[in-house]
Amino acid sequence: MTLHIAPVAPKTESARAFLATGPKRLLIDGEWILPASGRHFASIDPATGATLAMIGEGDAADVDAAVASARRAFTSDAWRGMTPTNRGRLLGKIADLIEAHADELSEIETLDQGKSLKTARFGEIPGAIAQFRYYAGFANKILGETIPTSIGYQPPGKKIFAYTTREPVGVVAAITPWNSPLLMASMKLAPALAAGCTVILKPAEDTSLTALRLGELMIEAGLPKGVVNIVTGYGRTVGAALAAHDGVDKIGFTGSTATGKALLGAAQGNLKRLTLELGGKSPAIVLADADLKLAVPGVARGIFANGGQVCVAGSRVYAHRSIYDALVEGLASEATKLKLGHGLAPDTDLGPLVSRRQADRVASYVEGGRADGAEIVAGGRQDGEFGTFFEPTIVTNTRPDMALMREEIFGPVVAVTPFDETDEVLALANDSRYGLAASLWTESLSSAHRMAAEIRAGTVWINCHSYFSPELPKGGHKESGWGYENGAQGLENYLETKTVCAVI
Ligand code: ADP
């Protein structure tokens, strides 16, 4: 049966007003301007195919203007001269404004990305607010050190006085993905601004709307002109121009491993600093003594939340043979309970995937697996008038060499594999070029911590999955990335160290 999705209008007046204001512009030097190309492209509601707004198609000329603006702002009195306390206060104001507009931003995010309103309103928009609040507190706690040295060749009678200062890295290009648009933008903007950097934000082409609304709110908060510029457009044009631009000092990127690798080459001209948060193929390991009342819904949420369009999605489940059947049955029951629909409909658990292209990709992994002998235990079907929905899907009888076991699907598809021994499951879990995250489900404290030490991943959750907070560092081992976001380490991404050594 094909899902028929009726359009749902946003409830908040301000969301309707934002969508109705005509073709969107770029934010450069504090002004909303038309793209140099004069062109726009449509941002689509993936549930209904309706055009939500026209987005400015930026290109290299706009990137030049945005970089020049960010460079000027970096040394401006308004920004460099702002006291650290006032910089923190400004971040706090941005948080307050996002909070005041949380209903509106959640509705815009849901319409643009497809996710359920619950996910936007109770997960991601609060997550964005938390980023600004957390890094607001860092702005006036960025400290250098005084360092006693053992240098002995200073002129007789003289001493050495040495210290470090921490300086903002400069002009930052923040290139963000389409899965959690406002949250991902905030994870870069908040620490970059706390450090005193200036930013050019390039949101993903499928989901630019909340970034543009955030731009308006940041201006309302009093952000000096040019400190944040927003250039919408395609990765191959705007993204590539930012990556190659000599006026950009640093790239903060979240996206696919393939694009992350392309950035390495593009960024080498001026040796840009790079933070790369890339793909994953995260295992969820359920031991024989797991509390299945906790594990079944937890593992299901770990893969199906946001339609599996989550970099840390637990897409490979390994279940001890003694509880394998119970787990598969439990996950299948969770999968069939989830209601597909328009993200804005109150009873929807899973909206459409972000685009037809993405749903087709997911379908091709499932079909490839089926052709190779995998068994589809639940779901498996692409759905909806526009082919943008995908049923929560459970696959068994896979082999480790299948594409669906090795590559990031970024959809609601999970493979469940039985195991017998701890060493065996650790080898299976680590048999991936990715190393983003993992979860362990067990009642045994020592098994949990012993295994956590053996897993090659940036985050290991125990009896939970996809638990995030700005305090918890987040990053990838292996081909899942370079560097860490969140926590004090997230701020380090945007700082340089200067050593001053004086003979006095
Ligand atoms: P996906 O393949 O899932 O869309 P991407 O890694 O391509 O993920 O996208 C993440 C972000 O990177 C988006 O904002 C996209 O526009 C941008 N992007 C894509 N290609 C490039 C590129 N060659 N250079 C810089 N940015 C890019």
Short mmCIF file of C-alpha atoms and ligand atoms in Angstrom, two decimals:
data_model
loop_
_atom_site.label_atom_id
_atom_site.label_comp_id
_atom_site.label_asym_id
_atom_site.label_seq_id
_atom_site.Cartn_x
_atom_site.Cartn_y
_atom_site.Cartn_z
CA MET A 1 0.00 0.00 0.00
CA THR A 2 1.37 3.40 -0.94
CA LEU A 3 1.42 5.97 1.81
CA HIS A 4 -0.54 9.09 0.90
CA ILE A 5 0.66 12.08 2.82
CA ALA A 6 -1.53 15.14 3.07
CA PRO A 7 0.32 18.43 3.42
CA VAL A 8 0.44 19.70 7.01
CA ALA A 9 0.88 23.42 7.62
CA PRO A 10 3.10 24.62 10.45
CA LYS A 11 1.17 25.81 13.50
CA THR A 12 3.40 28.71 14.44
CA GLU A 13 2.63 31.99 12.75
CA SER A 14 6.33 32.86 12.59
CA ALA A 15 7.22 29.63 10.73
CA ARG A 16 4.52 30.39 8.17
CA ALA A 17 5.76 33.98 7.89
CA PHE A 18 9.40 32.86 7.41
CA LEU A 19 8.44 30.43 4.67
CA ALA A 20 6.29 33.05 2.96
CA THR A 21 8.98 35.73 2.67
CA GLY A 22 10.01 34.82 -0.85
CA PRO A 23 13.33 33.66 -2.27
CA LYS A 24 15.97 33.32 0.42
CA ARG A 25 19.16 35.34 0.31
CA LEU A 26 22.74 34.88 1.47
CA LEU A 27 24.05 36.55 4.61
CA ILE A 28 27.24 38.44 3.81
CA ASP A 29 28.71 41.27 5.84
CA GLY A 30 25.53 41.64 7.88
CA GLU A 31 23.31 42.06 4.81
CA TRP A 32 20.90 39.65 3.17
CA ILE A 33 21.93 39.71 -0.47
CA LEU A 34 20.98 37.95 -3.69
CA PRO A 35 23.43 35.29 -4.88
CA ALA A 36 25.87 36.54 -7.54
CA SER A 37 24.53 33.87 -9.93
CA GLY A 38 21.01 35.30 -9.64
CA ARG A 39 19.85 31.68 -9.38
CA HIS A 40 17.80 29.85 -6.76
CA PHE A 41 16.91 26.21 -6.21
CA ALA A 42 13.92 24.69 -4.44
CA SER A 43 13.94 23.34 -0.91
CA ILE A 44 11.43 20.50 -0.85
CA ASP A 45 9.23 18.96 1.83
CA PRO A 46 10.30 15.35 1.30
CA ALA A 47 6.96 14.05 2.60
CA THR A 48 4.78 15.83 0.05
CA GLY A 49 7.13 17.05 -2.67
CA ALA A 50 5.90 20.62 -2.03
CA THR A 51 8.35 23.47 -2.54
CA LEU A 52 8.89 25.15 0.82
CA ALA A 53 11.11 28.01 -0.29
CA MET A 54 13.63 28.97 -2.94
CA ILE A 55 17.23 28.92 -1.72
CA GLY A 56 19.97 31.18 -3.07
CA GLU A 57 22.46 29.31 -5.25
CA GLY A 58 25.75 30.75 -4.08
CA ASP A 59 28.97 30.20 -5.99
CA ALA A 60 32.67 31.10 -5.88
CA ALA A 61 32.01 34.86 -6.19
CA ASP A 62 29.80 34.78 -3.09
CA VAL A 63 32.41 32.74 -1.26
CA ASP A 64 35.02 35.41 -2.08
CA ALA A 65 32.73 38.12 -0.69
CA ALA A 66 31.91 36.09 2.42
CA VAL A 67 35.57 35.32 3.13
CA ALA A 68 36.50 38.99 2.71
CA SER A 69 33.70 39.92 5.10
CA ALA A 70 34.74 37.31 7.68
CA ARG A 71 38.37 38.43 7.40
CA ARG A 72 37.41 42.08 8.03
CA ALA A 73 35.18 41.14 10.92
CA PHE A 74 37.94 39.02 12.47
CA THR A 75 40.09 42.09 13.09
CA SER A 76 37.23 44.56 13.63
CA ASP A 77 36.91 46.49 16.88
CA ALA A 78 33.33 45.28 17.13
CA TRP A 79 34.46 41.64 17.34
CA ARG A 80 38.10 41.48 18.37
CA GLY A 81 37.51 44.35 20.77
CA MET A 82 34.51 42.69 22.40
CA THR A 83 35.34 41.53 25.92
CA PRO A 84 35.28 37.76 26.44
CA THR A 85 32.43 38.18 28.93
CA ASN A 86 30.37 40.05 26.36
CA ARG A 87 31.16 37.39 23.77
CA GLY A 88 29.79 34.80 26.17
CA ARG A 89 26.78 36.97 26.87
CA LEU A 90 26.11 37.20 23.12
CA LEU A 91 26.20 33.40 22.81
CA GLY A 92 23.78 33.23 25.72
CA LYS A 93 21.45 35.63 23.91
CA ILE A 94 21.57 33.49 20.79
CA ALA A 95 20.62 30.48 22.96
CA ASP A 96 17.74 32.45 24.47
CA LEU A 97 16.45 33.46 21.05
CA ILE A 98 16.62 29.89 19.71
CA GLU A 99 14.70 28.82 22.81
CA ALA A 100 12.09 31.53 22.33
CA HIS A 101 11.66 30.35 18.73
CA ALA A 102 11.97 26.61 19.44
CA ASP A 103 8.48 25.72 18.19
CA GLU A 104 8.97 27.65 14.99
CA LEU A 105 12.47 26.27 14.32
CA SER A 106 11.30 22.72 15.05
CA GLU A 107 8.49 23.03 12.55
CA ILE A 108 10.76 24.47 9.87
CA GLU A 109 13.33 21.72 10.49
CA THR A 110 10.67 19.02 10.27
CA LEU A 111 9.24 20.39 7.04
CA ASP A 112 12.64 20.76 5.42
CA GLN A 113 14.31 17.55 6.59
CA GLY A 114 11.36 15.22 7.08
CA LYS A 115 12.14 14.18 10.68
CA SER A 116 9.33 13.82 13.20
CA LEU A 117 8.41 16.93 15.15
CA LYS A 118 9.18 15.02 18.37
CA THR A 119 12.76 14.52 17.21
CA ALA A 120 13.16 18.17 16.29
CA ARG A 121 11.36 19.69 19.25
CA PHE A 122 12.62 17.44 22.05
CA GLY A 123 16.00 16.38 20.71
CA GLU A 124 17.68 18.57 18.16
CA ILE A 125 16.51 22.13 18.81
CA PRO A 126 17.20 21.75 22.57
CA GLY A 127 20.55 20.27 21.53
CA ALA A 128 21.32 23.42 19.52
CA ILE A 129 20.37 25.65 22.46
CA ALA A 130 22.59 23.57 24.75
CA GLN A 131 25.57 24.10 22.43
CA PHE A 132 25.34 27.89 22.67
CA ARG A 133 24.76 27.80 26.45
CA TYR A 134 27.68 25.44 27.03
CA TYR A 135 30.22 27.36 24.95
CA ALA A 136 28.96 30.74 26.23
CA GLY A 137 30.58 29.78 29.53
CA PHE A 138 33.93 29.08 27.88
CA ALA A 139 34.34 32.48 26.23
CA ASN A 140 35.97 34.09 29.30
CA LYS A 141 37.85 30.97 30.42
CA ILE A 142 40.29 30.60 27.56
CA LEU A 143 43.65 30.62 29.31
CA GLY A 144 47.32 30.45 28.48
CA GLU A 145 50.08 29.32 30.85
CA THR A 146 53.21 30.84 32.31
CA ILE A 147 56.04 28.39 31.82
CA PRO A 148 59.25 28.13 33.87
CA THR A 149 62.02 27.28 31.39
CA SER A 150 65.49 25.78 31.73
CA ILE A 151 67.12 27.80 28.96
CA GLY A 152 70.58 28.74 30.18
CA TYR A 153 72.06 30.92 27.48
CA GLN A 154 70.46 34.26 28.23
CA PRO A 155 72.96 37.11 28.88
CA PRO A 156 74.39 37.17 32.41
CA GLY A 157 72.06 38.73 34.93
CA LYS A 158 69.01 38.29 32.69
CA LYS A 159 66.04 36.04 33.22
CA ILE A 160 63.57 34.31 30.92
CA PHE A 161 59.87 34.97 31.14
CA ALA A 162 57.77 32.67 28.95
CA TYR A 163 54.07 32.24 28.53
CA THR A 164 51.47 31.03 26.07
CA THR A 165 48.36 32.74 24.80
CA ARG A 166 45.45 31.06 23.05
CA GLU A 167 44.24 32.80 19.92
CA PRO A 168 41.29 32.20 17.65
CA VAL A 169 42.36 30.26 14.56
CA GLY A 170 40.80 32.88 12.27
CA VAL A 171 38.23 32.50 9.52
CA VAL A 172 36.34 29.21 9.76
CA ALA A 173 34.31 27.48 7.06
CA ALA A 174 31.59 25.38 8.69
CA ILE A 175 30.27 22.83 6.20
CA THR A 176 27.31 20.92 7.56
CA PRO A 177 25.13 17.93 6.59
CA TRP A 178 21.39 17.47 6.13
CA ASN A 179 20.54 14.98 8.87
CA SER A 180 20.30 17.34 11.86
CA PRO A 181 20.78 20.74 10.27
CA LEU A 182 20.43 23.29 13.08
CA LEU A 183 22.17 21.09 15.63
CA MET A 184 25.14 20.43 13.35
CA ALA A 185 25.46 24.14 12.52
CA SER A 186 25.33 25.01 16.23
CA MET A 187 28.01 22.45 17.09
CA LYS A 188 30.38 24.45 14.91
CA LEU A 189 29.16 28.01 15.42
CA ALA A 190 29.05 27.94 19.23
CA PRO A 191 32.68 26.89 19.91
CA ALA A 192 34.01 28.91 16.95
CA LEU A 193 32.37 32.09 18.21
CA ALA A 194 33.34 31.40 21.83
CA ALA A 195 36.95 31.20 20.64
CA GLY A 196 36.63 34.54 18.80
CA CYS A 197 36.68 33.18 15.24
CA THR A 198 34.54 34.39 12.39
CA VAL A 199 32.56 31.94 10.29
CA ILE A 200 31.20 31.20 6.86
CA LEU A 201 28.43 28.64 7.28
CA LYS A 202 27.53 26.45 4.32
CA PRO A 203 24.49 24.38 5.18
CA ALA A 204 23.62 21.26 3.15
CA GLU A 205 21.70 22.10 -0.01
CA ASP A 206 18.70 19.93 0.94
CA THR A 207 18.21 21.59 4.33
CA SER A 208 19.27 25.25 4.46
CA LEU A 209 16.21 26.79 6.07
CA THR A 210 16.94 26.67 9.80
CA ALA A 211 20.48 27.96 9.22
CA LEU A 212 19.00 31.00 7.47
CA ARG A 213 16.51 31.56 10.30
CA LEU A 214 19.35 31.20 12.80
CA GLY A 215 21.21 33.90 10.84
CA GLU A 216 18.29 36.27 11.43
CA LEU A 217 18.23 35.41 15.13
CA MET A 218 21.98 35.95 15.48
CA ILE A 219 21.63 39.42 13.99
CA GLU A 220 18.74 40.10 16.38
CA ALA A 221 21.02 39.00 19.24
CA GLY A 222 23.50 41.71 18.24
CA LEU A 223 26.22 39.70 16.46
CA PRO A 224 28.49 42.24 14.73
CA LYS A 225 28.32 42.25 10.94
CA GLY A 226 30.48 39.75 9.10
CA VAL A 227 31.12 37.55 12.15
CA VAL A 228 28.82 34.89 10.71
CA ASN A 229 28.17 34.74 6.99
CA ILE A 230 25.87 32.17 5.41
CA VAL A 231 26.42 31.02 1.85
CA THR A 232 23.83 28.51 0.67
CA GLY A 233 24.42 26.39 -2.41
CA TYR A 234 25.90 23.13 -3.60
CA GLY A 235 28.85 21.24 -2.16
CA ARG A 236 30.65 21.00 -5.48
CA THR A 237 30.57 24.80 -5.88
CA VAL A 238 30.24 26.64 -2.55
CA GLY A 239 31.75 23.84 -0.46
CA ALA A 240 34.64 23.26 -2.86
CA ALA A 241 35.36 27.02 -3.13
CA LEU A 242 35.52 27.32 0.66
CA ALA A 243 37.78 24.28 0.93
CA ALA A 244 40.24 25.72 -1.59
CA HIS A 245 40.10 29.36 -0.46
CA ASP A 246 43.36 30.81 0.86
CA GLY A 247 41.43 33.21 3.08
CA VAL A 248 39.91 30.34 5.08
CA ASP A 249 42.06 29.13 7.99
CA LYS A 250 40.02 26.19 9.19
CA ILE A 251 37.28 23.85 8.04
CA GLY A 252 34.84 22.32 10.48
CA PHE A 253 33.13 19.59 8.46
CA THR A 254 30.47 17.00 9.17
CA GLY A 255 29.45 14.71 6.33
CA SER A 256 30.41 11.62 4.41
CA THR A 257 33.84 10.02 4.57
CA ALA A 258 34.16 10.39 0.78
CA THR A 259 33.66 14.18 0.95
CA GLY A 260 35.92 14.38 4.02
CA LYS A 261 38.71 12.73 2.04
CA ALA A 262 38.13 15.13 -0.87
CA LEU A 263 38.52 18.03 1.55
CA LEU A 264 42.00 16.84 2.53
CA GLY A 265 43.21 17.46 -0.99
CA ALA A 266 41.30 20.69 -1.49
CA ALA A 267 42.49 22.18 1.80
CA GLN A 268 46.20 21.53 1.33
CA GLY A 269 46.99 24.80 -0.51
CA ASN A 270 47.27 26.82 2.70
CA LEU A 271 47.34 23.83 5.07
CA LYS A 272 43.97 24.59 6.56
CA ARG A 273 43.20 23.09 9.91
CA LEU A 274 40.55 20.41 9.52
CA THR A 275 38.08 18.86 11.88
CA LEU A 276 36.25 16.03 10.16
CA GLU A 277 33.23 14.28 11.63
CA LEU A 278 32.54 11.52 9.10
CA GLY A 279 30.63 8.32 8.57
CA GLY A 280 30.05 5.34 10.80
CA LYS A 281 28.92 1.74 10.86
CA SER A 282 28.41 1.46 14.57
CA PRO A 283 27.95 -1.90 16.29
CA ALA A 284 25.47 -2.54 19.11
CA ILE A 285 26.57 -5.63 21.04
CA VAL A 286 23.97 -7.40 23.15
CA LEU A 287 25.47 -9.88 25.61
CA ALA A 288 23.75 -12.95 27.03
CA ASP A 289 23.03 -11.19 30.34
CA ALA A 290 21.55 -8.02 28.84
CA ASP A 291 18.32 -6.68 30.27
CA LEU A 292 16.21 -7.11 27.15
CA LYS A 293 13.50 -4.78 28.49
CA LEU A 294 16.13 -2.06 28.19
CA ALA A 295 18.07 -3.42 25.23
CA VAL A 296 15.23 -4.04 22.77
CA PRO A 297 13.78 -0.49 22.73
CA GLY A 298 17.26 1.01 23.20
CA VAL A 299 18.82 -0.82 20.27
CA ALA A 300 15.74 -0.04 18.15
CA ARG A 301 16.01 3.68 18.97
CA GLY A 302 19.73 3.52 18.25
CA ILE A 303 19.04 2.64 14.62
CA PHE A 304 15.56 3.96 13.86
CA ALA A 305 15.74 7.44 15.46
CA ASN A 306 15.68 10.11 12.75
CA GLY A 307 15.14 7.34 10.19
CA GLY A 308 18.67 6.06 10.74
CA GLN A 309 20.05 9.29 9.31
CA VAL A 310 22.43 9.61 12.22
CA CYS A 311 26.20 9.20 11.91
CA VAL A 312 26.34 7.01 15.03
CA ALA A 313 23.30 4.87 14.11
CA GLY A 314 23.72 1.34 15.48
CA SER A 315 23.40 -0.39 12.12
CA ARG A 316 25.21 -3.62 13.01
CA VAL A 317 23.67 -5.49 15.93
CA TYR A 318 25.53 -8.49 17.35
CA ALA A 319 23.41 -10.62 19.68
CA HIS A 320 24.62 -13.51 21.82
CA ARG A 321 23.17 -16.70 20.40
CA SER A 322 21.26 -17.41 23.62
CA ILE A 323 19.15 -14.27 23.23
CA TYR A 324 19.39 -13.84 19.45
CA ASP A 325 15.86 -15.02 18.60
CA ALA A 326 14.32 -12.95 21.39
CA LEU A 327 16.20 -9.88 20.26
CA VAL A 328 15.28 -10.25 16.59
CA GLU A 329 11.65 -10.78 17.54
CA GLY A 330 11.70 -7.79 19.90
CA LEU A 331 13.32 -5.51 17.31
CA ALA A 332 10.84 -6.63 14.65
CA SER A 333 7.98 -5.78 16.97
CA GLU A 334 9.49 -2.34 17.71
CA ALA A 335 9.97 -1.74 13.97
CA THR A 336 6.40 -2.55 13.06
CA LYS A 337 5.07 -0.33 15.87
CA LEU A 338 6.67 2.79 14.39
CA LYS A 339 4.19 4.95 12.54
CA LEU A 340 5.32 6.48 9.27
CA GLY A 341 3.80 9.80 8.27
CA HIS A 342 4.35 13.49 7.77
CA GLY A 343 6.82 14.72 10.35
CA LEU A 344 4.41 17.41 11.51
CA ALA A 345 1.53 14.97 12.13
CA PRO A 346 1.37 14.47 15.92
CA ASP A 347 1.32 10.65 15.83
CA THR A 348 4.26 10.24 13.43
CA ASP A 349 7.30 8.36 14.68
CA LEU A 350 9.22 8.29 11.43
CA GLY A 351 8.97 10.85 8.67
CA PRO A 352 10.36 10.47 5.16
CA LEU A 353 14.08 10.33 4.53
CA VAL A 354 15.56 13.63 3.43
CA SER A 355 15.18 13.03 -0.31
CA ARG A 356 14.25 10.55 -2.99
CA ARG A 357 17.95 10.18 -3.73
CA GLN A 358 18.65 9.07 -0.18
CA ALA A 359 15.68 6.67 -0.08
CA ASP A 360 16.86 5.14 -3.38
CA ARG A 361 20.33 4.64 -1.87
CA VAL A 362 18.86 2.88 1.13
CA ALA A 363 16.70 0.70 -1.12
CA SER A 364 19.70 -0.30 -3.22
CA TYR A 365 21.58 -1.53 -0.12
CA VAL A 366 18.58 -3.58 0.97
CA GLU A 367 18.07 -5.00 -2.52
CA GLY A 368 21.78 -5.78 -2.82
CA GLY A 369 21.67 -7.63 0.50
CA ARG A 370 18.56 -9.56 -0.50
CA ALA A 371 20.17 -10.58 -3.79
CA ASP A 372 23.20 -11.82 -1.83
CA GLY A 373 21.06 -14.05 0.37
CA ALA A 374 20.20 -11.82 3.32
CA GLU A 375 16.77 -12.27 4.85
CA ILE A 376 14.44 -9.32 5.48
CA VAL A 377 12.69 -10.00 8.78
CA ALA A 378 10.77 -6.72 8.97
CA GLY A 379 10.17 -3.77 6.67
CA GLY A 380 12.35 -3.55 3.57
CA ARG A 381 10.06 -1.43 1.43
CA GLN A 382 10.44 2.04 -0.03
CA ASP A 383 7.14 3.85 0.18
CA GLY A 384 5.26 7.09 -0.39
CA GLU A 385 4.06 8.88 -3.50
CA PHE A 386 7.50 10.38 -3.97
CA GLY A 387 9.42 7.30 -2.89
CA THR A 388 10.93 9.16 0.07
CA PHE A 389 9.75 6.88 2.88
CA PHE A 390 11.53 3.73 3.93
CA GLU A 391 10.15 1.18 6.35
CA PRO A 392 12.18 0.37 9.47
CA THR A 393 14.00 -2.72 8.30
CA ILE A 394 15.63 -5.69 10.02
CA VAL A 395 17.96 -7.92 8.08
CA THR A 396 19.43 -11.25 9.15
CA ASN A 397 21.57 -13.93 7.54
CA THR A 398 24.17 -11.44 6.35
CA ARG A 399 27.89 -11.98 5.78
CA PRO A 400 30.56 -9.53 6.94
CA ASP A 401 31.63 -8.85 3.35
CA MET A 402 28.22 -7.62 2.16
CA ALA A 403 28.02 -3.93 1.25
CA LEU A 404 25.18 -3.48 3.71
CA MET A 405 27.51 -4.67 6.50
CA ARG A 406 30.47 -2.54 5.46
CA GLU A 407 29.12 0.74 4.13
CA GLU A 408 27.18 3.48 5.84
CA ILE A 409 23.55 3.23 4.72
CA PHE A 410 22.19 6.27 6.57
CA GLY A 411 18.70 4.83 6.70
CA PRO A 412 16.49 2.76 9.03
CA VAL A 413 18.18 -0.55 8.24
CA VAL A 414 19.81 -2.82 10.79
CA ALA A 415 21.50 -6.19 10.39
CA VAL A 416 21.38 -8.60 13.33
CA THR A 417 24.10 -11.26 13.62
CA PRO A 418 24.50 -13.96 16.29
CA PHE A 419 27.78 -14.59 18.14
CA ASP A 420 29.08 -17.08 20.70
CA GLU A 421 32.29 -15.71 22.21
CA THR A 422 33.41 -12.30 23.44
CA ASP A 423 36.62 -12.34 21.38
CA GLU A 424 34.64 -13.25 18.31
CA VAL A 425 32.20 -10.37 18.71
CA LEU A 426 34.96 -7.85 19.42
CA ALA A 427 36.68 -8.92 16.19
CA LEU A 428 33.40 -8.59 14.27
CA ALA A 429 32.64 -5.19 15.81
CA ASN A 430 36.12 -3.86 15.00
CA ASP A 431 36.07 -5.28 11.47
CA SER A 432 35.16 -1.94 9.90
CA ARG A 433 37.03 0.97 8.40
CA TYR A 434 34.81 3.15 10.54
CA GLY A 435 35.23 3.77 14.25
CA LEU A 436 32.65 6.31 15.30
CA ALA A 437 30.62 4.71 18.09
CA ALA A 438 29.43 1.46 19.63
CA SER A 439 27.02 0.34 22.31
CA LEU A 440 27.27 -2.55 24.75
CA TRP A 441 24.24 -4.05 26.43
CA THR A 442 24.98 -6.10 29.55
CA GLU A 443 24.30 -6.20 33.28
CA SER A 444 27.93 -7.09 33.98
CA LEU A 445 30.00 -4.10 35.00
CA SER A 446 33.29 -5.79 34.31
CA SER A 447 32.29 -7.18 30.88
CA ALA A 448 31.08 -3.71 29.91
CA HIS A 449 34.25 -1.87 30.83
CA ARG A 450 36.61 -4.60 29.63
CA MET A 451 34.91 -4.63 26.25
CA ALA A 452 34.68 -0.82 26.06
CA ALA A 453 38.48 -0.75 26.24
CA GLU A 454 38.78 -3.13 23.27
CA ILE A 455 36.44 -1.34 20.91
CA ARG A 456 38.03 1.00 18.39
CA ALA A 457 35.51 3.82 18.38
CA GLY A 458 35.27 7.41 19.53
CA THR A 459 32.28 6.78 21.80
CA VAL A 460 31.18 3.64 23.61
CA TRP A 461 27.76 3.65 25.24
CA ILE A 462 26.82 1.11 27.88
CA ASN A 463 23.14 0.21 28.08
CA CYS A 464 22.23 3.19 25.92
CA HIS A 465 22.89 4.45 22.39
CA SER A 466 23.06 7.94 20.84
CA TYR A 467 23.23 9.75 24.17
CA PHE A 468 24.68 13.20 23.42
CA SER A 469 25.44 16.30 25.37
CA PRO A 470 27.76 19.24 24.71
CA GLU A 471 29.94 18.12 27.65
CA LEU A 472 30.75 14.75 26.05
CA PRO A 473 33.52 14.75 23.44
CA LYS A 474 32.43 13.20 20.18
CA GLY A 475 34.65 12.14 17.31
CA GLY A 476 35.75 9.33 15.11
CA HIS A 477 38.59 6.86 15.25
CA LYS A 478 39.87 5.32 12.01
CA GLU A 479 38.05 6.61 8.91
CA SER A 480 35.28 8.19 10.96
CA GLY A 481 37.11 11.44 11.32
CA TRP A 482 39.76 13.75 12.65
CA GLY A 483 39.40 15.60 15.92
CA TYR A 484 36.66 15.89 18.49
CA GLU A 485 33.66 18.13 18.89
CA ASN A 486 31.95 19.01 22.18
CA GLY A 487 33.59 19.51 25.54
CA ALA A 488 36.78 21.48 26.08
CA GLN A 489 38.27 19.64 23.09
CA GLY A 490 35.58 21.11 20.87
CA LEU A 491 36.87 24.57 21.70
CA GLU A 492 40.48 23.53 20.98
CA ASN A 493 39.45 23.04 17.33
CA TYR A 494 39.15 26.79 17.02
CA LEU A 495 42.26 27.88 18.91
CA GLU A 496 45.94 28.26 18.12
CA THR A 497 48.70 28.46 20.74
CA LYS A 498 51.24 31.27 20.72
CA THR A 499 54.39 30.98 22.84
CA VAL A 500 56.01 34.21 23.99
CA CYS A 501 59.56 33.85 25.29
CA ALA A 502 61.22 37.00 26.62
CA VAL A 503 64.63 37.84 28.05
CA ILE A 504 63.97 40.36 30.80
P1 ADP B 1 25.97 13.31 1.58
O1 ADP B 1 26.70 12.52 0.53
O2 ADP B 1 25.37 12.47 2.61
O3 ADP B 1 25.06 14.39 1.05
P2 ADP B 1 28.19 15.07 1.91
O4 ADP B 1 29.42 14.73 2.65
O5 ADP B 1 28.28 15.11 0.43
O6 ADP B 1 27.10 14.08 2.40
O7 ADP B 1 27.60 16.46 2.40
C1 ADP B 1 27.94 17.13 3.59
C2 ADP B 1 28.19 18.60 3.28
O8 ADP B 1 29.35 18.68 2.45
C3 ADP B 1 27.07 19.31 2.52
O9 ADP B 1 26.96 20.65 2.99
C4 ADP B 1 27.59 19.29 1.10
O10 ADP B 1 27.06 20.32 0.29
C5 ADP B 1 29.06 19.48 1.31
N1 ADP B 1 29.91 19.02 0.20
C6 ADP B 1 29.66 18.05 -0.71
N2 ADP B 1 30.68 17.92 -1.57
C7 ADP B 1 31.62 18.83 -1.22
C8 ADP B 1 32.93 19.18 -1.71
N3 ADP B 1 33.45 18.57 -2.76
N4 ADP B 1 33.61 20.14 -1.07
C9 ADP B 1 33.09 20.76 0.02
N5 ADP B 1 31.87 20.49 0.52
C10 ADP B 1 31.13 19.53 -0.08
#
